CSV table of C-alpha atoms in Angstrom, one decimal:
chain,number,residue,atom,x,y,z
X,1,UNK,CA,-3.0,-84.7,19.9
X,2,UNK,CA,0.4,-85.0,21.6
X,3,UNK,CA,1.4,-84.1,25.1
X,4,UNK,CA,3.0,-81.1,24.9
X,5,UNK,CA,7.4,-80.6,25.8
X,6,UNK,CA,7.5,-80.1,29.9
X,7,UNK,CA,9.4,-76.6,30.7
X,8,UNK,CA,9.7,-73.8,33.9
X,9,UNK,CA,9.0,-70.9,33.3
X,10,UNK,CA,11.4,-67.8,34.9
X,11,UNK,CA,11.1,-63.9,33.8
X,12,UNK,CA,9.9,-64.7,30.0
X,13,UNK,CA,12.2,-68.2,29.7
X,14,UNK,CA,11.0,-71.8,28.7
X,15,UNK,CA,13.6,-74.0,31.4
X,16,UNK,CA,14.1,-76.8,30.2
X,17,UNK,CA,15.7,-80.1,31.0
X,18,UNK,CA,18.9,-79.1,30.9
X,19,UNK,CA,20.4,-81.0,34.1
X,20,UNK,CA,18.0,-80.8,36.2
X,21,UNK,CA,16.0,-83.3,38.4
X,22,UNK,CA,13.3,-84.6,36.9
X,23,UNK,CA,9.2,-85.8,37.9
X,24,UNK,CA,7.9,-88.4,35.9
X,25,UNK,CA,4.2,-87.2,34.4
X,26,UNK,CA,1.8,-89.7,34.2
X,27,UNK,CA,-1.4,-91.1,32.5
X,28,UNK,CA,-3.8,-91.2,34.7
X,29,UNK,CA,-5.6,-94.0,32.5
X,30,UNK,CA,-3.0,-96.7,31.5
X,31,UNK,CA,0.4,-95.4,34.8
X,32,UNK,CA,2.3,-94.3,30.8
X,33,UNK,CA,4.3,-91.8,31.1
X,34,UNK,CA,4.3,-88.3,29.0
X,35,UNK,CA,7.0,-86.7,30.0
X,36,UNK,CA,10.1,-85.5,31.7
X,37,UNK,CA,9.0,-83.0,34.4
X,38,UNK,CA,12.5,-80.8,34.9
X,39,UNK,CA,12.8,-80.1,38.8
X,40,UNK,CA,14.0,-75.8,39.9
X,41,UNK,CA,17.2,-76.2,41.7
X,42,UNK,CA,18.1,-73.1,45.4
X,43,UNK,CA,19.0,-71.4,41.5
X,44,UNK,CA,16.0,-71.4,39.6
X,45,UNK,CA,14.1,-70.7,42.6
X,46,UNK,CA,16.7,-67.4,43.7
X,47,UNK,CA,16.2,-66.3,40.2
X,48,UNK,CA,12.0,-67.2,39.8
X,49,UNK,CA,12.9,-64.4,43.9
X,50,UNK,CA,14.9,-61.5,41.8
X,51,UNK,CA,12.0,-61.7,39.0
X,52,UNK,CA,9.9,-60.9,41.1
X,53,UNK,CA,10.5,-58.7,42.9
X,54,UNK,CA,11.8,-57.4,39.1
X,55,UNK,CA,7.7,-58.4,37.7
X,56,UNK,CA,6.1,-56.1,40.7
X,57,UNK,CA,8.1,-52.2,40.6
X,58,UNK,CA,6.6,-53.4,36.9
X,59,UNK,CA,3.5,-54.6,37.6
X,60,UNK,CA,2.2,-52.3,40.5
X,61,UNK,CA,1.8,-49.2,38.4
X,62,UNK,CA,0.1,-50.9,35.0
X,63,UNK,CA,-2.4,-48.9,34.9
X,64,UNK,CA,-6.0,-51.8,35.8
X,65,UNK,CA,-6.8,-51.1,32.1
X,66,UNK,CA,-3.8,-52.9,31.1
X,67,UNK,CA,-4.2,-55.1,33.7
X,68,UNK,CA,-7.6,-55.7,31.9
X,69,UNK,CA,-6.3,-56.6,28.5
X,70,UNK,CA,-4.4,-58.7,29.6
X,71,UNK,CA,-6.9,-60.6,31.6
X,72,UNK,CA,-9.4,-60.1,29.0
X,73,UNK,CA,-7.2,-61.3,26.1
X,74,UNK,CA,-6.2,-64.5,27.9
X,75,UNK,CA,-9.6,-65.5,28.2
X,76,UNK,CA,-10.6,-65.6,24.3
X,77,UNK,CA,-6.9,-67.2,24.1
X,78,UNK,CA,-9.1,-70.3,26.4
X,79,UNK,CA,-12.6,-70.0,24.6
X,80,UNK,CA,-10.1,-69.9,21.4
X,81,UNK,CA,-7.1,-73.6,23.0
X,82,UNK,CA,-10.2,-74.6,25.1
X,83,UNK,CA,-10.4,-78.1,23.1
X,84,UNK,CA,-6.3,-77.7,23.1
X,85,UNK,CA,-6.5,-77.8,26.5
X,86,UNK,CA,-8.8,-80.2,27.5
X,87,UNK,CA,-7.6,-82.9,26.2
X,88,UNK,CA,-4.4,-82.4,27.8
X,89,UNK,CA,-6.2,-81.7,31.4
X,90,UNK,CA,-7.8,-85.2,30.9
X,91,UNK,CA,-3.6,-87.0,30.0
X,92,UNK,CA,-2.5,-85.8,33.5
X,93,UNK,CA,-5.3,-85.5,35.8
X,94,UNK,CA,-7.4,-88.3,33.7
X,95,UNK,CA,-11.5,-86.5,34.4
X,96,UNK,CA,-13.6,-86.9,32.1
X,97,UNK,CA,-13.5,-83.8,28.0
X,98,UNK,CA,-16.8,-83.0,29.3
X,99,UNK,CA,-15.0,-81.6,33.4
X,100,UNK,CA,-12.6,-80.6,31.4
X,101,UNK,CA,-14.1,-78.5,28.6
X,102,UNK,CA,-15.9,-77.3,31.6
X,103,UNK,CA,-13.4,-76.2,33.7
X,104,UNK,CA,-11.5,-74.2,30.7
X,105,UNK,CA,-14.9,-71.8,30.6
X,106,UNK,CA,-14.8,-71.1,34.5
X,107,UNK,CA,-11.1,-70.5,34.1
X,108,UNK,CA,-11.9,-68.1,31.0
X,109,UNK,CA,-15.1,-66.5,32.7
X,110,UNK,CA,-12.9,-66.0,36.3
X,111,UNK,CA,-10.4,-63.2,33.8
X,112,UNK,CA,-13.2,-61.7,32.1
X,113,UNK,CA,-15.2,-61.3,35.6
X,114,UNK,CA,-11.2,-60.1,37.0
X,115,UNK,CA,-10.7,-57.7,33.8
X,116,UNK,CA,-14.4,-55.9,34.9
X,117,UNK,CA,-12.9,-55.7,38.6
X,118,UNK,CA,-9.3,-55.1,38.9
X,119,UNK,CA,-11.1,-51.8,37.8
X,120,UNK,CA,-13.4,-50.7,40.3
X,121,UNK,CA,-10.8,-51.0,42.9
X,122,UNK,CA,-12.1,-48.2,44.9
X,123,UNK,CA,-10.8,-46.6,47.7
X,124,UNK,CA,-12.9,-43.2,49.4
X,125,UNK,CA,-12.2,-39.7,50.9
X,126,UNK,CA,-13.0,-39.6,54.7
X,127,UNK,CA,-14.7,-36.4,56.1
X,128,UNK,CA,-12.4,-33.6,58.0
X,129,UNK,CA,-12.2,-30.1,58.2
X,130,UNK,CA,-11.5,-27.5,55.7
X,131,UNK,CA,-7.6,-27.5,54.9
X,132,UNK,CA,-7.9,-30.9,55.7
X,133,UNK,CA,-7.8,-33.9,53.1
X,134,UNK,CA,-7.6,-38.2,54.2
X,135,UNK,CA,-8.6,-40.6,51.8
X,136,UNK,CA,-7.7,-44.4,52.4
X,137,UNK,CA,-6.8,-46.2,48.9
X,138,UNK,CA,-5.9,-50.0,48.3
X,139,UNK,CA,-2.4,-51.2,46.7
X,140,UNK,CA,-1.1,-54.0,46.0
X,141,UNK,CA,-0.1,-56.8,48.5
X,142,UNK,CA,3.4,-57.4,46.1
X,143,UNK,CA,4.7,-60.6,45.2
X,144,UNK,CA,2.5,-63.7,45.4
X,145,UNK,CA,3.7,-68.1,46.3
X,146,UNK,CA,0.6,-69.8,44.3
X,147,UNK,CA,-0.1,-73.3,45.1
X,148,UNK,CA,-2.1,-74.6,43.5
X,149,UNK,CA,-3.1,-79.0,43.7
X,150,UNK,CA,-3.8,-81.4,40.6
X,151,UNK,CA,-7.0,-82.1,39.8
X,152,UNK,CA,-8.5,-78.9,38.9
X,153,UNK,CA,-4.8,-78.4,36.7
X,154,UNK,CA,-6.7,-75.5,34.6
X,155,UNK,CA,-8.9,-74.0,37.3
X,156,UNK,CA,-6.2,-73.9,40.3
X,157,UNK,CA,-3.8,-72.3,38.7
X,158,UNK,CA,-6.1,-69.9,37.1
X,159,UNK,CA,-7.1,-69.2,40.2
X,160,UNK,CA,-3.6,-68.0,41.8
X,161,UNK,CA,-2.9,-66.2,38.2
X,162,UNK,CA,-5.9,-63.7,37.4
X,163,UNK,CA,-6.4,-62.2,41.5
X,164,UNK,CA,-2.6,-60.9,42.3
X,165,UNK,CA,-2.3,-59.9,37.8
X,166,UNK,CA,-6.0,-57.8,38.4
X,167,UNK,CA,-4.4,-56.1,41.5
X,168,UNK,CA,-1.2,-55.4,40.5
X,169,UNK,CA,1.1,-58.1,41.5
X,170,UNK,CA,3.5,-60.8,40.6
X,171,UNK,CA,3.3,-64.0,40.7
X,172,UNK,CA,5.2,-67.0,41.4
X,173,UNK,CA,2.9,-69.8,40.3
X,174,UNK,CA,4.2,-74.3,42.2
X,175,UNK,CA,1.2,-75.7,40.5
X,176,UNK,CA,1.6,-80.0,40.8
X,177,UNK,CA,4.0,-81.8,39.4
X,178,UNK,CA,1.4,-84.5,38.4
X,179,UNK,CA,-0.3,-82.0,36.1
X,180,UNK,CA,2.1,-79.2,34.8
X,181,UNK,CA,1.2,-79.4,31.6
X,182,UNK,CA,-2.6,-77.2,32.1
X,183,UNK,CA,-0.5,-75.1,34.6
X,184,UNK,CA,1.8,-73.7,31.9
X,185,UNK,CA,-0.8,-73.4,28.9
X,186,UNK,CA,-3.3,-71.0,30.9
X,187,UNK,CA,0.3,-69.2,32.0
X,188,UNK,CA,1.1,-69.1,28.3
X,189,UNK,CA,-2.3,-67.4,27.6
X,190,UNK,CA,-1.8,-64.4,30.4
X,191,UNK,CA,1.3,-64.2,28.1
X,192,UNK,CA,0.3,-64.5,24.2
X,193,UNK,CA,-1.5,-61.9,25.9
X,194,UNK,CA,0.5,-58.8,26.5
X,195,UNK,CA,1.4,-59.8,30.2
X,196,UNK,CA,5.1,-58.9,30.8
X,197,UNK,CA,8.1,-61.0,31.7
X,198,UNK,CA,8.8,-61.2,35.4
X,199,UNK,CA,4.9,-60.5,36.0
X,200,UNK,CA,4.6,-64.5,36.6
X,201,UNK,CA,6.4,-67.0,36.9
X,202,UNK,CA,5.6,-71.0,37.0
X,203,UNK,CA,8.6,-73.7,38.7
X,204,UNK,CA,7.8,-77.4,39.7
X,205,UNK,CA,10.0,-79.1,42.3
X,206,UNK,CA,10.5,-81.2,45.3
X,207,UNK,CA,6.9,-78.9,47.8
X,208,UNK,CA,9.0,-78.1,50.9
X,209,UNK,CA,12.5,-77.6,49.5
X,210,UNK,CA,10.6,-74.9,46.9
X,211,UNK,CA,8.1,-73.3,49.9
X,212,UNK,CA,10.3,-73.3,52.2
X,213,UNK,CA,12.8,-71.8,49.8
X,214,UNK,CA,10.3,-69.0,48.8
X,215,UNK,CA,8.2,-68.1,51.5
X,216,UNK,CA,11.7,-68.1,53.6
X,217,UNK,CA,12.0,-65.2,51.1
X,218,UNK,CA,12.0,-61.8,51.8
X,219,UNK,CA,10.2,-60.4,48.7
X,220,UNK,CA,7.2,-63.2,49.0
X,221,UNK,CA,4.6,-60.9,50.3
X,222,UNK,CA,1.7,-63.5,50.4
X,223,UNK,CA,0.5,-66.6,50.0
X,224,UNK,CA,-2.3,-68.8,48.4
X,225,UNK,CA,-2.6,-72.4,49.0
X,226,UNK,CA,-4.7,-74.8,47.3
X,227,UNK,CA,-5.0,-78.5,49.5
X,228,UNK,CA,-4.8,-80.3,52.1
X,229,UNK,CA,-5.3,-79.8,55.1
X,230,UNK,CA,-2.5,-80.6,57.2
X,231,UNK,CA,-0.1,-79.6,55.0
X,232,UNK,CA,-1.5,-74.8,54.7
X,233,UNK,CA,-1.4,-75.3,58.8
X,234,UNK,CA,2.7,-76.3,57.9
X,235,UNK,CA,3.2,-73.1,55.0
X,236,UNK,CA,1.1,-71.2,57.7
X,237,UNK,CA,3.6,-71.6,60.1
X,238,UNK,CA,6.6,-71.0,57.7
X,239,UNK,CA,4.7,-67.9,56.6
X,240,UNK,CA,3.9,-66.5,59.7
X,241,UNK,CA,7.8,-66.5,60.3
X,242,UNK,CA,7.9,-63.5,57.6
X,243,UNK,CA,4.5,-62.3,59.2
X,244,UNK,CA,3.4,-63.2,55.5
X,245,UNK,CA,-0.4,-62.3,53.9
X,246,UNK,CA,-1.9,-66.1,53.3
X,247,UNK,CA,-5.4,-67.4,52.0
X,248,UNK,CA,-5.4,-70.6,52.8
X,249,UNK,CA,-8.2,-73.0,51.1
X,250,UNK,CA,-8.2,-76.3,52.5
X,251,UNK,CA,-9.9,-79.8,52.8
X,252,UNK,CA,-13.2,-80.5,53.4
X,253,UNK,CA,-15.7,-83.6,54.0
X,254,UNK,CA,-18.9,-82.3,53.2
X,255,UNK,CA,-21.9,-82.8,54.7
X,256,UNK,CA,-25.0,-82.6,52.6
X,257,UNK,CA,-28.3,-83.1,54.5
X,258,UNK,CA,-31.7,-84.5,53.2
X,259,UNK,CA,-34.9,-83.8,54.7
X,260,UNK,CA,-38.1,-86.2,55.0
X,261,UNK,CA,-40.1,-83.1,53.3
X,262,UNK,CA,-36.8,-83.4,50.5
X,263,UNK,CA,-38.0,-83.7,46.5
X,264,UNK,CA,-35.8,-86.9,47.1
X,265,UNK,CA,-35.5,-88.0,43.0
X,266,UNK,CA,-34.1,-84.3,42.9
X,267,UNK,CA,-31.7,-84.7,45.6
X,268,UNK,CA,-30.0,-88.5,44.2
X,269,UNK,CA,-30.4,-86.9,40.5
X,270,UNK,CA,-28.1,-83.8,41.4
X,271,UNK,CA,-25.6,-84.5,44.6
X,272,UNK,CA,-25.2,-87.8,43.1
X,273,UNK,CA,-23.6,-86.5,40.3
X,274,UNK,CA,-21.4,-84.0,41.8
X,275,UNK,CA,-20.8,-87.3,44.0
X,276,UNK,CA,-18.3,-88.4,41.1
X,277,UNK,CA,-17.8,-85.8,39.9
X,278,UNK,CA,-14.0,-85.9,38.9
X,279,UNK,CA,-14.0,-89.2,40.4
X,280,UNK,CA,-15.4,-87.5,43.9
X,281,UNK,CA,-11.9,-85.6,43.6
X,282,UNK,CA,-13.5,-82.5,44.6
X,283,UNK,CA,-12.9,-80.2,47.5
X,284,UNK,CA,-16.4,-78.7,47.9
X,285,UNK,CA,-17.1,-83.2,46.6
X,286,UNK,CA,-21.1,-84.2,48.6
X,287,UNK,CA,-19.3,-86.5,50.6
X,288,UNK,CA,-21.6,-87.5,54.4
X,289,UNK,CA,-25.5,-87.7,53.4
X,290,UNK,CA,-26.7,-87.1,56.0
X,291,UNK,CA,-30.0,-88.5,55.9
X,292,UNK,CA,-33.8,-88.1,58.1
X,293,UNK,CA,-34.3,-91.0,58.8
X,294,UNK,CA,-37.6,-91.1,57.1
X,295,UNK,CA,-36.8,-91.3,53.8
X,296,UNK,CA,-33.6,-93.0,54.1
X,297,UNK,CA,-33.8,-96.0,52.8
X,298,UNK,CA,-35.5,-94.4,49.0
X,299,UNK,CA,-32.6,-92.3,49.1
X,300,UNK,CA,-29.7,-95.1,49.8
X,301,UNK,CA,-31.5,-97.6,47.0
X,302,UNK,CA,-31.7,-94.4,44.5
X,303,UNK,CA,-28.0,-93.5,45.4
X,304,UNK,CA,-27.0,-96.9,44.8
X,305,UNK,CA,-28.7,-97.4,41.3
X,306,UNK,CA,-26.9,-94.7,40.5
X,307,UNK,CA,-23.4,-95.5,41.2
X,308,UNK,CA,-24.1,-98.7,39.9
X,309,UNK,CA,-25.1,-97.2,35.9
X,310,UNK,CA,-22.1,-94.5,36.6
X,311,UNK,CA,-20.2,-95.6,33.1
X,312,UNK,CA,-16.4,-95.4,34.3
X,313,UNK,CA,-13.5,-94.8,31.7
X,314,UNK,CA,-10.5,-93.4,29.9
X,315,UNK,CA,-11.5,-89.6,30.5
X,316,UNK,CA,-10.6,-89.1,26.9
X,317,UNK,CA,-13.7,-91.8,25.3
X,318,UNK,CA,-17.2,-89.7,24.9
X,319,UNK,CA,-18.9,-92.4,26.7
X,320,UNK,CA,-17.3,-92.4,30.1
X,321,UNK,CA,-19.0,-90.3,33.1
X,322,UNK,CA,-16.0,-90.9,35.0
X,323,UNK,CA,-13.0,-91.1,34.8
X,324,UNK,CA,-9.8,-92.9,36.5
X,325,UNK,CA,-8.1,-91.3,39.7
X,326,UNK,CA,-5.2,-89.4,39.0
X,327,UNK,CA,-2.5,-91.1,40.4
X,328,UNK,CA,-1.4,-94.4,42.0
X,329,UNK,CA,-2.3,-92.7,45.4
X,330,UNK,CA,-5.5,-92.3,45.9
X,331,UNK,CA,-6.8,-96.1,44.9
X,332,UNK,CA,-4.5,-97.6,47.6
X,333,UNK,CA,-6.5,-94.7,50.5
X,334,UNK,CA,-9.6,-96.4,49.0
X,335,UNK,CA,-9.4,-98.9,49.6
X,336,UNK,CA,-7.5,-98.2,53.0
X,337,UNK,CA,-10.5,-96.7,54.5
X,338,UNK,CA,-13.2,-99.3,52.7
X,339,UNK,CA,-11.6,-101.9,54.3
X,340,UNK,CA,-11.1,-100.2,57.9
X,341,UNK,CA,-14.8,-98.5,57.8
X,342,UNK,CA,-16.1,-102.7,56.8
X,343,UNK,CA,-13.4,-103.6,60.0
X,344,UNK,CA,-15.8,-101.7,61.6
X,345,UNK,CA,-19.9,-102.7,60.7
X,346,UNK,CA,-20.0,-100.5,57.4
X,347,UNK,CA,-22.3,-101.9,55.0
X,348,UNK,CA,-20.5,-101.9,51.0
X,349,UNK,CA,-23.3,-101.6,49.2
X,350,UNK,CA,-21.8,-100.9,45.6
X,351,UNK,CA,-18.6,-100.9,44.5
X,352,UNK,CA,-15.4,-101.6,47.3
X,353,UNK,CA,-12.7,-102.1,44.5
X,354,UNK,CA,-10.0,-101.5,41.9
X,355,UNK,CA,-11.4,-102.0,38.6
X,356,UNK,CA,-8.4,-103.2,35.3
X,357,UNK,CA,-5.7,-103.6,35.9
X,358,UNK,CA,-4.2,-100.5,33.7
X,359,UNK,CA,-4.3,-97.3,35.5
X,360,UNK,CA,-6.0,-96.1,38.6
X,361,UNK,CA,-9.1,-96.9,38.1
X,362,UNK,CA,-11.6,-96.9,40.9
X,363,UNK,CA,-14.9,-98.1,41.3
X,364,UNK,CA,-18.0,-95.7,42.3
X,365,UNK,CA,-18.6,-96.9,45.8
X,366,UNK,CA,-21.5,-96.2,48.1
X,367,UNK,CA,-20.5,-97.0,52.1
X,368,UNK,CA,-23.9,-97.1,54.4
X,369,UNK,CA,-24.8,-97.1,58.2
X,370,UNK,CA,-21.3,-96.3,59.2
X,371,UNK,CA,-19.8,-96.1,62.4
X,372,UNK,CA,-18.0,-92.5,63.5
X,373,UNK,CA,-15.4,-93.9,64.6
X,374,UNK,CA,-14.3,-94.7,60.9
X,375,UNK,CA,-11.4,-93.5,59.3
X,376,UNK,CA,-13.8,-92.3,56.7
X,377,UNK,CA,-16.3,-91.0,58.1
X,378,UNK,CA,-13.2,-88.5,60.1
X,379,UNK,CA,-10.8,-88.2,57.1
X,380,UNK,CA,-11.6,-86.9,53.7
X,381,UNK,CA,-12.2,-90.0,51.4
X,382,UNK,CA,-11.5,-87.3,48.4
X,383,UNK,CA,-13.2,-90.5,46.4
X,384,UNK,CA,-15.7,-91.9,45.1
X,385,UNK,CA,-16.8,-92.8,48.5
X,386,UNK,CA,-20.0,-91.5,49.3
X,387,UNK,CA,-21.2,-92.4,52.2
X,388,UNK,CA,-25.0,-92.3,54.3
X,389,UNK,CA,-25.3,-92.5,57.2
X,390,UNK,CA,-29.5,-92.6,58.6
X,391,UNK,CA,-31.0,-89.8,61.9
X,392,UNK,CA,-33.9,-89.3,63.5
X,393,UNK,CA,-34.3,-85.1,63.4
X,394,UNK,CA,-33.1,-81.6,62.4
X,395,UNK,CA,-31.2,-81.5,65.2
X,396,UNK,CA,-29.1,-84.9,65.1
X,397,UNK,CA,-28.3,-84.2,61.8
X,398,UNK,CA,-27.3,-80.8,61.6
X,399,UNK,CA,-25.0,-81.2,64.5
X,400,UNK,CA,-23.8,-84.2,62.4
X,401,UNK,CA,-22.9,-82.2,59.8
X,402,UNK,CA,-20.8,-79.5,61.8
X,403,UNK,CA,-19.3,-82.4,64.4
X,404,UNK,CA,-16.2,-82.2,62.6
X,405,UNK,CA,-13.0,-79.2,62.5
X,406,UNK,CA,-13.9,-79.0,59.1
X,407,UNK,CA,-15.9,-76.1,57.3
X,408,UNK,CA,-15.5,-75.4,53.5
X,409,UNK,CA,-18.6,-77.1,51.9
X,410,UNK,CA,-21.8,-78.2,52.0
X,411,UNK,CA,-25.3,-79.4,51.4
X,412,UNK,CA,-29.0,-78.8,52.1
X,413,UNK,CA,-32.5,-80.4,50.7
X,414,UNK,CA,-35.3,-79.5,52.1
X,415,UNK,CA,-38.6,-78.3,50.9
X,416,UNK,CA,-39.2,-75.8,54.0
X,417,UNK,CA,-38.2,-72.6,53.6
X,418,UNK,CA,-38.0,-71.7,57.8
X,419,UNK,CA,-36.0,-74.5,57.4
X,420,UNK,CA,-34.2,-73.5,54.7
X,421,UNK,CA,-32.8,-70.3,56.0
X,422,UNK,CA,-32.8,-71.5,59.6
X,423,UNK,CA,-29.9,-75.2,58.4
X,424,UNK,CA,-28.5,-72.6,56.5
X,425,UNK,CA,-27.4,-69.9,59.1
X,426,UNK,CA,-26.7,-73.4,62.1
X,427,UNK,CA,-24.4,-75.1,59.7
X,428,UNK,CA,-20.6,-74.5,60.6
X,429,UNK,CA,-19.6,-73.6,56.8
X,430,UNK,CA,-18.1,-71.5,53.9
X,431,UNK,CA,-20.8,-72.3,51.2
X,432,UNK,CA,-23.8,-73.5,51.4
X,433,UNK,CA,-26.0,-74.4,49.0
X,434,UNK,CA,-29.5,-75.3,49.7
X,435,UNK,CA,-31.8,-77.7,47.4
X,436,UNK,CA,-28.8,-77.3,44.6
X,437,UNK,CA,-24.8,-78.6,44.1
X,438,UNK,CA,-23.6,-75.3,42.6
X,439,UNK,CA,-22.3,-72.8,45.9
X,440,UNK,CA,-19.2,-71.2,42.8
X,441,UNK,CA,-19.1,-68.0,40.6
X,442,UNK,CA,-16.1,-66.2,39.7
X,443,UNK,CA,-18.5,-63.6,41.3
X,444,UNK,CA,-19.0,-65.4,44.4
X,445,UNK,CA,-16.5,-65.7,47.1
X,446,UNK,CA,-15.3,-69.5,47.5
X,447,UNK,CA,-13.4,-70.5,50.7
X,448,UNK,CA,-14.6,-72.5,54.1
X,449,UNK,CA,-13.9,-72.3,58.1
X,450,UNK,CA,-12.8,-74.4,60.8
X,451,UNK,CA,-10.2,-76.1,59.9
X,452,UNK,CA,-11.0,-75.6,56.2
X,453,UNK,CA,-8.5,-72.5,56.2
X,454,UNK,CA,-9.2,-68.6,56.1
X,455,UNK,CA,-9.2,-66.4,53.3
X,456,UNK,CA,-10.8,-66.4,50.7
X,457,UNK,CA,-10.5,-66.8,45.9
X,458,UNK,CA,-13.2,-66.0,43.5
X,459,UNK,CA,-15.5,-63.3,43.1
X,460,UNK,CA,-13.9,-59.2,45.1
X,461,UNK,CA,-13.0,-61.2,48.3
X,462,UNK,CA,-10.4,-63.2,45.5
X,463,UNK,CA,-8.9,-59.2,44.8
X,464,UNK,CA,-9.2,-58.1,47.7
X,465,UNK,CA,-6.8,-60.3,49.7
X,466,UNK,CA,-4.3,-59.1,47.8
X,467,UNK,CA,-4.1,-56.4,48.1
X,468,UNK,CA,-3.2,-54.4,51.0
X,469,UNK,CA,-5.1,-51.3,52.7
X,470,UNK,CA,-3.3,-48.2,53.5
X,471,UNK,CA,-4.7,-44.7,54.6
X,472,UNK,CA,-3.0,-41.4,53.9
X,473,UNK,CA,-4.2,-37.8,55.9
X,474,UNK,CA,-2.8,-34.7,54.4
X,475,UNK,CA,-2.7,-31.9,56.4
């Protein structure tokens, strides 16, 4: 199955390379070039902004039924094209085919959910004296600039496109240059389902150039960003200049609290599998395993065994359970973090090195008894590195979970119903999984607190983030 041609999508037109700069898209399993992606110049971005302004004027007046028809149609097309899209996703990002197929289904489910939700944008009438009338309505916020990272090549663009389109907004999507074909394929499903030209654009380019250009324009009324905390803070400052609304889904450093009364084997089977998903390149990936002292040795031993049994290889190989990392930067970052932890006294239980000399493979890695001063204890590794440390009691475990300024996802394993409620309340995170790794769903808000961002994607909350509230009073 060939890798598709790459382009920008502006005002209903596929804009090819021409004289534009290009970005080489690599296959992370072997480092080979898959294709050359054209990068937008200032004229392209201005054209996208103009198209988004015109597209908004068209789409804001569409009926909920029209928007639902497009989203439902796109959902069906994603089902029909799942094998092709999953193959492309694995080629350019590296994740296993089974993970890629699951991701396509997630986007299809999200579009179907929004198709229903856009018909439930209810307002309300206020109680007023006879002869007076006051109503509260919700209207689309306006053109949205949406920035999506590479780790979920279809899922992230799906989130960025689904909510604005359901709300009646236009959107300019800048997906990651490393994984452009997947984003373009998701957009194409919406277009083939009847989305009018100009309602959604897809541009690629030098990130700082694109973000400054788009956010500097008064056309854009909302910023939606998924990515690192450092970049998120920078973009929020740019958006604040024009008081643009923001939804920011930023980094995390997922704590996993395993108490002595937990089902340890179930916790191991669940959370080890979650750790190696997408080679650990997941914003809600479990990372810091905060284990009560009396089950620490058993938990560490079981985790090491599962890491060592994992089959790592090309994501296109059905035998592979974990693929390569997505780009050359990630194995380099893993090497630095592991070396720093060991220099500070951590124990390397398994892994800690690259696999082979082709592509960007890194072994599933377990570090234990890692000092707090280590870089990996304070910065999200975003890779296949698990940290397992012992703690004496609930107070110390919760304190460690809340120690960092991040608060995206957290996980709690305990058999005590009262502790389940108590710790879930005390944990500072936007999402908490109690005896489960499943913390997301089309109908559930997805987002964090503190340095992990603000606002939510998915669920009714994701749609509300693309709406403004208006009160109209008549006498």
